[in-house]
Short mmCIF file of C-alpha atoms in Angstrom, two decimals:
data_model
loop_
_atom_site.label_atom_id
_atom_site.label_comp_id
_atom_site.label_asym_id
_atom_site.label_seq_id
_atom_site.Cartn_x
_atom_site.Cartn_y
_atom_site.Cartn_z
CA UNK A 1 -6.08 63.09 12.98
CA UNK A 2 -5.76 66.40 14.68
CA UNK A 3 -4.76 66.91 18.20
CA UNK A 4 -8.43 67.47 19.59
CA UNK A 5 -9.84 64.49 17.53
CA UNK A 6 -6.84 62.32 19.01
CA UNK A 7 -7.87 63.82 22.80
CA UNK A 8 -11.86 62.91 22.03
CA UNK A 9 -10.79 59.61 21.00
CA UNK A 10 -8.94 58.26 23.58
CA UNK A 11 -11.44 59.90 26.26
CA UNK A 12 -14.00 57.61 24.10
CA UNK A 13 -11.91 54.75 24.65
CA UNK A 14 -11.93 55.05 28.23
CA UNK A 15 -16.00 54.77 28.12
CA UNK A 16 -17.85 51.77 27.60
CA UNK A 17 -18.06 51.17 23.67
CA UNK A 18 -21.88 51.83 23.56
CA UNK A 19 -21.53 54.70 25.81
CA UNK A 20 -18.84 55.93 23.70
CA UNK A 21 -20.94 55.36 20.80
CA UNK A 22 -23.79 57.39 22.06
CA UNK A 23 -21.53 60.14 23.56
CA UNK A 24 -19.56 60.56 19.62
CA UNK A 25 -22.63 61.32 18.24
CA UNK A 26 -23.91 63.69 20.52
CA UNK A 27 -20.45 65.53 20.27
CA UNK A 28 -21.11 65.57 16.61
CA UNK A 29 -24.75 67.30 17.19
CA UNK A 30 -23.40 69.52 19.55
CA UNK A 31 -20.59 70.53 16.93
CA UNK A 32 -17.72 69.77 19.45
CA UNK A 33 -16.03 67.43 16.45
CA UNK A 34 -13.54 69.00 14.05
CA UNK A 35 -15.12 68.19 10.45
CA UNK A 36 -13.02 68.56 7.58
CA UNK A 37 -15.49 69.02 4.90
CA UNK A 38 -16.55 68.23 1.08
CA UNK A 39 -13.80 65.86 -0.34
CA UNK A 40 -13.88 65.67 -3.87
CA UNK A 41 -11.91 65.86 -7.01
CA UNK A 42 -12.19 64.95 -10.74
CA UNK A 43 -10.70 61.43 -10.41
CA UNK A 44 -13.03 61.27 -6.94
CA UNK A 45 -16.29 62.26 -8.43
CA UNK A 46 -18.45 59.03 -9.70
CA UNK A 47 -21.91 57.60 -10.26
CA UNK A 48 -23.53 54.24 -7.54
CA UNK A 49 -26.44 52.69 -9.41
CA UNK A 50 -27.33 56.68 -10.72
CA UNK A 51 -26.30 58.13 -8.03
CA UNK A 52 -23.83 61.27 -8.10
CA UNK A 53 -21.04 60.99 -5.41
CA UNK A 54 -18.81 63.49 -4.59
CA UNK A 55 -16.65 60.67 -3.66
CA UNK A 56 -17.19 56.90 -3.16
CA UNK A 57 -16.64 56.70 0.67
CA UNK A 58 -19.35 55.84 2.33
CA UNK A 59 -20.55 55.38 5.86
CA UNK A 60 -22.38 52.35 6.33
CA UNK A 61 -25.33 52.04 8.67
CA UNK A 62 -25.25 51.02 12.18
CA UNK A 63 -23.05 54.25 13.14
CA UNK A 64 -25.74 57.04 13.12
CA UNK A 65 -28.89 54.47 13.34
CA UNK A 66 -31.53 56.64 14.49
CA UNK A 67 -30.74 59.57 12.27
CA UNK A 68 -29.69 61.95 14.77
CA UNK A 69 -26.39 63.64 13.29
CA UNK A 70 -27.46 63.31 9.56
CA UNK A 71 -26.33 67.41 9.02
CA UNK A 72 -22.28 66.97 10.90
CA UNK A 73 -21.90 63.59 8.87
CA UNK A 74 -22.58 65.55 5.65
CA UNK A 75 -19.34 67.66 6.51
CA UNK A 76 -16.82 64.86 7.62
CA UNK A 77 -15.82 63.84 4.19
CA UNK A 78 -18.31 61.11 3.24
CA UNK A 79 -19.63 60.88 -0.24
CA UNK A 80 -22.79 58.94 1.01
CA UNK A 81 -24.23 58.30 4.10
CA UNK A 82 -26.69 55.38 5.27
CA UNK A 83 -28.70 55.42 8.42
CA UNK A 84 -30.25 52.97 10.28
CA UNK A 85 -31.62 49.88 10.38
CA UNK A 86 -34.76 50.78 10.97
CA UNK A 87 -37.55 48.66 11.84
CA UNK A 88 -41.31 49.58 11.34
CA UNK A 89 -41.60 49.62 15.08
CA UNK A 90 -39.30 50.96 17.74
CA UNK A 91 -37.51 48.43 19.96
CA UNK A 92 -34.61 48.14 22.41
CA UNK A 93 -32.57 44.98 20.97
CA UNK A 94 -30.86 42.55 22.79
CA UNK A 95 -29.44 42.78 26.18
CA UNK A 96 -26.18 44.96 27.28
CA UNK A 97 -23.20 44.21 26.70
CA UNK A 98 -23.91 43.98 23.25
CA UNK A 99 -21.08 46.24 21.85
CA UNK A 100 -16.88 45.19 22.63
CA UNK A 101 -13.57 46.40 21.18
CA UNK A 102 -11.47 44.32 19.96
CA UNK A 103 -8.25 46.89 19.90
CA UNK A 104 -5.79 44.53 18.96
CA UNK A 105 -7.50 43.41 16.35
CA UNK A 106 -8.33 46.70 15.21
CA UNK A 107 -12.08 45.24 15.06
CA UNK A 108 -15.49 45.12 16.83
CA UNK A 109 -18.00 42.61 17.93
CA UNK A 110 -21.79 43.64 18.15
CA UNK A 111 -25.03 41.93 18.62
CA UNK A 112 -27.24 44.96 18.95
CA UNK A 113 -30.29 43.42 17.71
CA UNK A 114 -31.24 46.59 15.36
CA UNK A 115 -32.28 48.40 18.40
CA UNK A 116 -33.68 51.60 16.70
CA UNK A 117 -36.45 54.78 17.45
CA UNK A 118 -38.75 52.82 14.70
CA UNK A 119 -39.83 53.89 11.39
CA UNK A 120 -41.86 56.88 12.01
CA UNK A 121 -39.60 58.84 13.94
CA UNK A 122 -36.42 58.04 11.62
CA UNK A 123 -38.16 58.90 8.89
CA UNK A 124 -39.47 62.83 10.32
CA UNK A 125 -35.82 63.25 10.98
CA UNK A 126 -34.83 62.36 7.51
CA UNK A 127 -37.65 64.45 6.07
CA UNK A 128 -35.89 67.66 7.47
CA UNK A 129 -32.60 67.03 6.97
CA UNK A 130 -30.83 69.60 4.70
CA UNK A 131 -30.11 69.27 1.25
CA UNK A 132 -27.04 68.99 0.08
CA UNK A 133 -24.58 66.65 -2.30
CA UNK A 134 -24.40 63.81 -0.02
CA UNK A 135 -26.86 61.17 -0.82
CA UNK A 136 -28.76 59.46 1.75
CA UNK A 137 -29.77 56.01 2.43
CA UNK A 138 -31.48 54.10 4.76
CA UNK A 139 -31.39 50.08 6.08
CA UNK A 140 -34.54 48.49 6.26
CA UNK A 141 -34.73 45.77 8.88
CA UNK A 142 -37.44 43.68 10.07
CA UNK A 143 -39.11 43.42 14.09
CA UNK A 144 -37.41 40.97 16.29
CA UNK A 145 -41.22 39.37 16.37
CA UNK A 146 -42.57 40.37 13.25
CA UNK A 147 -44.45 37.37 11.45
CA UNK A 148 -43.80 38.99 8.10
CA UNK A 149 -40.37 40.24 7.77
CA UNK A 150 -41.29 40.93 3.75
CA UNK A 151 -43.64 43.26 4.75
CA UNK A 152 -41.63 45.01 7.34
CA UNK A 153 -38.83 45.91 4.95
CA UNK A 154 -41.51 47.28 2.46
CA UNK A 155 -43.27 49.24 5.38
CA UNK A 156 -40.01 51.03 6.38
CA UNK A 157 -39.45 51.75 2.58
CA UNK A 158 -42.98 53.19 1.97
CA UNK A 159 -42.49 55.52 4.42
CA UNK A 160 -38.72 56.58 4.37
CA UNK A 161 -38.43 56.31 0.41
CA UNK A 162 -39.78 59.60 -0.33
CA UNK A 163 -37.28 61.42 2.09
CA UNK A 164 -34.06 59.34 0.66
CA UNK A 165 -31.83 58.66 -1.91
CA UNK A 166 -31.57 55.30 -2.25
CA UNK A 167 -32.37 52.16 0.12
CA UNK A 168 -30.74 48.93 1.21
CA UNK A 169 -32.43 45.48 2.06
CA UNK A 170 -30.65 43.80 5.03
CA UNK A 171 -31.22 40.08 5.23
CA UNK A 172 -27.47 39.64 6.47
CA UNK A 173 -27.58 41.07 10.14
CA UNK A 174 -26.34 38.13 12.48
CA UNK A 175 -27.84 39.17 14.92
CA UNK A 176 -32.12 39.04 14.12
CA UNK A 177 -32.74 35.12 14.83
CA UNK A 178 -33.38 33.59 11.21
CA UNK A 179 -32.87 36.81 9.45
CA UNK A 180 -30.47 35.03 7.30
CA UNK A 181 -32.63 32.58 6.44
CA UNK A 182 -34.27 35.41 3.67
CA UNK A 183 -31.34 34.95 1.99
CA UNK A 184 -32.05 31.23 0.00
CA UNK A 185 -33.80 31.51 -3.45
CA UNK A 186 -36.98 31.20 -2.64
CA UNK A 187 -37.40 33.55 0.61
CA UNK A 188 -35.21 36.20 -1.52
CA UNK A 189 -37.38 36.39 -3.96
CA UNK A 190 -40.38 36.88 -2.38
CA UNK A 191 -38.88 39.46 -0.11
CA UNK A 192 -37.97 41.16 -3.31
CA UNK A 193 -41.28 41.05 -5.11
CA UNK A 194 -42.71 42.84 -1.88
CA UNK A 195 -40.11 45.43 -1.39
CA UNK A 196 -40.15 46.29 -5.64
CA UNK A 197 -43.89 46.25 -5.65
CA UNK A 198 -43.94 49.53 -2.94
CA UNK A 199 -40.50 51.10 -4.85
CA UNK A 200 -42.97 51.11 -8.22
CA UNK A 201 -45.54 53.05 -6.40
CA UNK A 202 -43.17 55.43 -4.74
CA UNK A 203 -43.30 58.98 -6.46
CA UNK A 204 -39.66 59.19 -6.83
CA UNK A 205 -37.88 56.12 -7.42
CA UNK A 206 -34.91 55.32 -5.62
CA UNK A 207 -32.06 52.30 -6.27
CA UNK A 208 -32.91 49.81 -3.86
CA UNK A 209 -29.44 47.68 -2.44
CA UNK A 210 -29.39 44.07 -1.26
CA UNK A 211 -27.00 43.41 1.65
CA UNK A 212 -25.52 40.58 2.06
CA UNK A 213 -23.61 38.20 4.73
CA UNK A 214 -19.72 37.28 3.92
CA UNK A 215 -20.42 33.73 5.01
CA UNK A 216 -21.62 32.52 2.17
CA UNK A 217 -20.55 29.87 -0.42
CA UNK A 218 -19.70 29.86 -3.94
CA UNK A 219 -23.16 28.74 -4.87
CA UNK A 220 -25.04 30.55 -2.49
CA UNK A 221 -23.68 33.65 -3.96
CA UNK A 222 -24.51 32.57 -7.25
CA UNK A 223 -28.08 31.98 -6.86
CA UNK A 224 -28.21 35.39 -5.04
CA UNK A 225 -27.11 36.90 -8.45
CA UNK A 226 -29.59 34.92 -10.27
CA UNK A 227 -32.47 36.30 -8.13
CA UNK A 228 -31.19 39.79 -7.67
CA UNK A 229 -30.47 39.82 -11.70
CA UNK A 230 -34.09 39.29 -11.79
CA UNK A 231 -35.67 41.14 -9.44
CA UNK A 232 -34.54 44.82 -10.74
CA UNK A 233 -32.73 45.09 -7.52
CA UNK A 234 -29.71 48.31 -8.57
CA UNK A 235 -27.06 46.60 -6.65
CA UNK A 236 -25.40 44.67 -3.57
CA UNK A 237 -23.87 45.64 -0.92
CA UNK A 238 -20.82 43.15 0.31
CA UNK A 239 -20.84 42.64 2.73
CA UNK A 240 -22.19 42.84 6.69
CA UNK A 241 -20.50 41.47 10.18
CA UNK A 242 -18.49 37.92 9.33
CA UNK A 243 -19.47 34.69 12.54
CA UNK A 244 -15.74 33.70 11.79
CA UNK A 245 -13.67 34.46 14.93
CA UNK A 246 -10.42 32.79 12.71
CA UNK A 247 -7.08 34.64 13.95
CA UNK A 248 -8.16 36.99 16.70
CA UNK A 249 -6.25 38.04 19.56
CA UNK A 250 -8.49 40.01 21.62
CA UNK A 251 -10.07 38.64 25.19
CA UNK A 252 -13.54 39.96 23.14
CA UNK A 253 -13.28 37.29 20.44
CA UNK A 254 -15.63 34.82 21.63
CA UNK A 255 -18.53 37.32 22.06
CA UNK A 256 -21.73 36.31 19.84
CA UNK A 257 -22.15 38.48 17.41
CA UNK A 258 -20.99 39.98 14.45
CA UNK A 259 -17.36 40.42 13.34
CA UNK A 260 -16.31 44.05 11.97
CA UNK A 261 -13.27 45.86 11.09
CA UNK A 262 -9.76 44.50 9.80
CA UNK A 263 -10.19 40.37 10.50
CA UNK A 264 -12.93 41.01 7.38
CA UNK A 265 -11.31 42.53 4.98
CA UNK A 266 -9.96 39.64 2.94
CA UNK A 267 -13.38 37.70 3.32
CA UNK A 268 -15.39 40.52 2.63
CA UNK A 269 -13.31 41.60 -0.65
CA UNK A 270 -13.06 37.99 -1.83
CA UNK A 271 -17.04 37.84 -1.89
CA UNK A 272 -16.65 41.08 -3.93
CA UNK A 273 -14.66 39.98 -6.74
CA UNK A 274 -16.79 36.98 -6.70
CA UNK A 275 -19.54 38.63 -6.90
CA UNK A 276 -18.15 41.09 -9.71
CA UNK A 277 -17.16 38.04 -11.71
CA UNK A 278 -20.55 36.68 -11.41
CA UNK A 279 -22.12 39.89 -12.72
CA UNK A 280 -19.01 40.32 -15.06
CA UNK A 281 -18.72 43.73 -13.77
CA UNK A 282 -22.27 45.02 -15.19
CA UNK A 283 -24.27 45.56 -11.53
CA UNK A 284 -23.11 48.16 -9.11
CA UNK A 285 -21.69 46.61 -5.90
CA UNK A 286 -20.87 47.98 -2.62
CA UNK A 287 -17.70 47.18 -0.91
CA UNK A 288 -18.01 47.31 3.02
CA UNK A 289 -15.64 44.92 5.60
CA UNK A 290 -12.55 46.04 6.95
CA UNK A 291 -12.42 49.29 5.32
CA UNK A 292 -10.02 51.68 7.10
CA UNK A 293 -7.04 53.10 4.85
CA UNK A 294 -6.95 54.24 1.07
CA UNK A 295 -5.04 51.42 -0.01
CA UNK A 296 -8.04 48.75 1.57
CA UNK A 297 -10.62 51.58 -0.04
CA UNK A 298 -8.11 50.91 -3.50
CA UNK A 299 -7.99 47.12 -3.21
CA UNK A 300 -12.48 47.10 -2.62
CA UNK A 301 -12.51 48.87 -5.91
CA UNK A 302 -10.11 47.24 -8.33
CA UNK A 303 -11.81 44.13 -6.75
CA UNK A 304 -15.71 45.40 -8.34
CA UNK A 305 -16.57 48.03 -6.03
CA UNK A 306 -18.19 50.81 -7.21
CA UNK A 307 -17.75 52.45 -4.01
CA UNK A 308 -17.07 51.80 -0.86
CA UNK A 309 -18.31 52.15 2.73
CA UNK A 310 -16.82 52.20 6.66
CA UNK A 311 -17.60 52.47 10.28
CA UNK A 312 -15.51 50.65 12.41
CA UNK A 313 -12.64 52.14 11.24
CA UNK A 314 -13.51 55.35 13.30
CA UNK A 315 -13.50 53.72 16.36
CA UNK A 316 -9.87 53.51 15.92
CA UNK A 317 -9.04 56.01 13.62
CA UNK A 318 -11.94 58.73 14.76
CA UNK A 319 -14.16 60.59 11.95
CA UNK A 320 -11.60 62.24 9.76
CA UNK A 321 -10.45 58.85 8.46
CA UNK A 322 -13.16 59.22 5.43
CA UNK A 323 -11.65 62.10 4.79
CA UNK A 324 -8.48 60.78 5.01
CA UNK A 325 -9.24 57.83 2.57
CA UNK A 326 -10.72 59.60 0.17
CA UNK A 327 -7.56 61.76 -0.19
CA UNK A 328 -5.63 58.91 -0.71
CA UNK A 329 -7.55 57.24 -2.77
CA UNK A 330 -7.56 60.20 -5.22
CA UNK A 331 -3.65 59.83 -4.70
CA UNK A 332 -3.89 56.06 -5.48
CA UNK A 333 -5.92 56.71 -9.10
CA UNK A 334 -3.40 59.36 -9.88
CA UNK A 335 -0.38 57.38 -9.51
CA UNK A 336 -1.65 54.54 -11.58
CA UNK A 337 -3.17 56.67 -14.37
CA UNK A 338 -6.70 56.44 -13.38
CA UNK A 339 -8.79 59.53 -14.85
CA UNK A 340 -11.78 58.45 -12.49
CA UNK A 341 -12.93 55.70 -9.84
CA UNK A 342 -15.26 54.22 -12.62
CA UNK A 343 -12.24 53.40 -14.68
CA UNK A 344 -10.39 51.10 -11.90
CA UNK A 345 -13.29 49.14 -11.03
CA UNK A 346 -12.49 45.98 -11.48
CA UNK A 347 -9.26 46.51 -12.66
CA UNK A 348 -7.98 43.81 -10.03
CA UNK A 349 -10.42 41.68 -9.45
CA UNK A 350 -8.34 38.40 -10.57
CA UNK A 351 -5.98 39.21 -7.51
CA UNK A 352 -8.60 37.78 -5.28
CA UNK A 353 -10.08 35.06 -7.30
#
């Protein structure tokens, strides 16, 4: 972290967290945020679901929601980028406060309600953003009082999918009442069937993702294999905000919500590995939860990750840290004889078994 990003960040910190959040992207539009660049190497450059990454570090959605600072995130070292949720229809979320730092947990708490600009207007950004060889994604979510939440994630796909590179299904948000509910066998799979059904008529397919919660048992995550296995769905993504508040410090921690940053690594990765045992390695997964050094980046892939993806880590460590990661990462493969990320996935995943 240079000496400006280090001055930003702490003048962030002083703000309100959704303040602060609104304020770091509009630095980034304005190009008042350092950007380090491409990061990329031999060892770096890989493949999510068919995908061509520059590097597996992600950001995962819920930073740039509205798809506002797609062009500066393309520069700050990411090797993907998903924006969003997005909702077919614009709406404001829950109430303020619904955003808290918990700094000495090195985490964050937010029940934002996927509060977005709607469908529509997402998707006009997304349809002039510049190309370039960081894939995009986007999070489809579902109205707060939709009656079909199937057909709300296939609306926002029909009309974002032609102006992405890939999509991801979010049943896991805490933070929609009953949106978890989508996640048991039967709901799942009719969810699915909707969202394939407009992905077969799109001109250009694109890998659809399933997002899941890390709250979830042994069996549960089973019989989501079992449906995704069947449902042509390219991959999961493990996983979203944890309801555990087990070991915090922070005055924050009994905020409703969901639970970001370091307290879910472990949880997260173990739902990984079982996850990449389940599959036995042969379905591209996502790592997200706690992600916010190259050794944690490391761990997510040896555990089944593909690649991997952050956000609250920049709250504490400010934008370069993808950068940052993916250097070390590269580092990490070299020391232990790794010619590429594809050949350490999975490489570990017993350790968390």
């Amino acid at each position: 972290m240079n000496i400006v990003e280090r001055a930003g960040l702490a003048a962030l910190h002083r703000l309100d967290p959704e303040q602060a959040h609104s304020l770091s992207l509009s630095a980034l539009r304005a190009g008042l945020v350092p950007l380090p660049g491409r990061q990329t190497s031999a060892r770096l450059a890989c493949s999510l679901a068919g995908i061509a990454l520059t590097n597996p570090v992600g950001l995962a959605a819920g930073y740039d929601k509205n798809a506002v600072a797609v062009e500066p995130l393309m520069r700050a070292g990411f090797g993907f980028l998903e924006v969003g949720a997005a909702t077919p229809r614009p709406q404001q979320g829950n109430a303020k406060p619904r955003l808290f730092r918990l700094t000495e947990d090195r985490a964050a708490i937010n029940r934002f309600g996927f509060n977005n600009d709607g469908a529509s207007t997402i998707c006009a950004r997304l349809a002039m953003r510049p190309s370039g060889p960081v894939p995009i994604g986007i999070n489809l979510g579902a109205n707060k009082d939709s009656a079909d939440r199937a057909a709300d994630f296939a609306a926002v796909l029909a009309a974002c999918g032609p102006h992405v590179d890939f999509a991801t299904v979010n049943v896991s948000s805490p933070n929609t009442e009953r949106l978890r509910d989508l996640q048991g066998r039967a709901a799942l799979t009719a969810l699915l069937a909707t969202v394939m059904e407009v992905h077969d008529r799109l001109a250009r397919p694109i890998p659809i993702f399933l997002k899941i919660a890390p709250d979830l048992t042994d069996d549960d995550l089973a019989e989501i294999v079992e449906v995704v296995l069947a449902s042509r769905i390219a991959g999961i993504v493990a996983t979203n905000t944890t309801l555990s508040r087990e070991g915090l410090r922070s005055s924050h921690r009994a905020e409703a919500g969901g639970l970001s940053g370091q307290p879910l690594f472990e949880r997260s990765t173990r739902v990984l590995a079982r996850l990449s045992q389940l599959t036995a390695g042969n379905l591209p997964l996502v790592g997200v939860g706690g992600v916010g050094t190259a050794e944690q980046a490391y761990a997510k892939i040896r555990a089944g990750a593909s690649a991997v993806q952050l956000y609250t880590a920049m709250v504490y460590e400010g934008i370069s840290v993808a950068a940052t990661v993916a250097r070390g990462l590269d580092g990490l493969l070299a020391r232990d004889g790794f010619a590429s990320v594809a050949e350490a996935v999975g490489t570990g995943r017993g350790d968390w078994l």
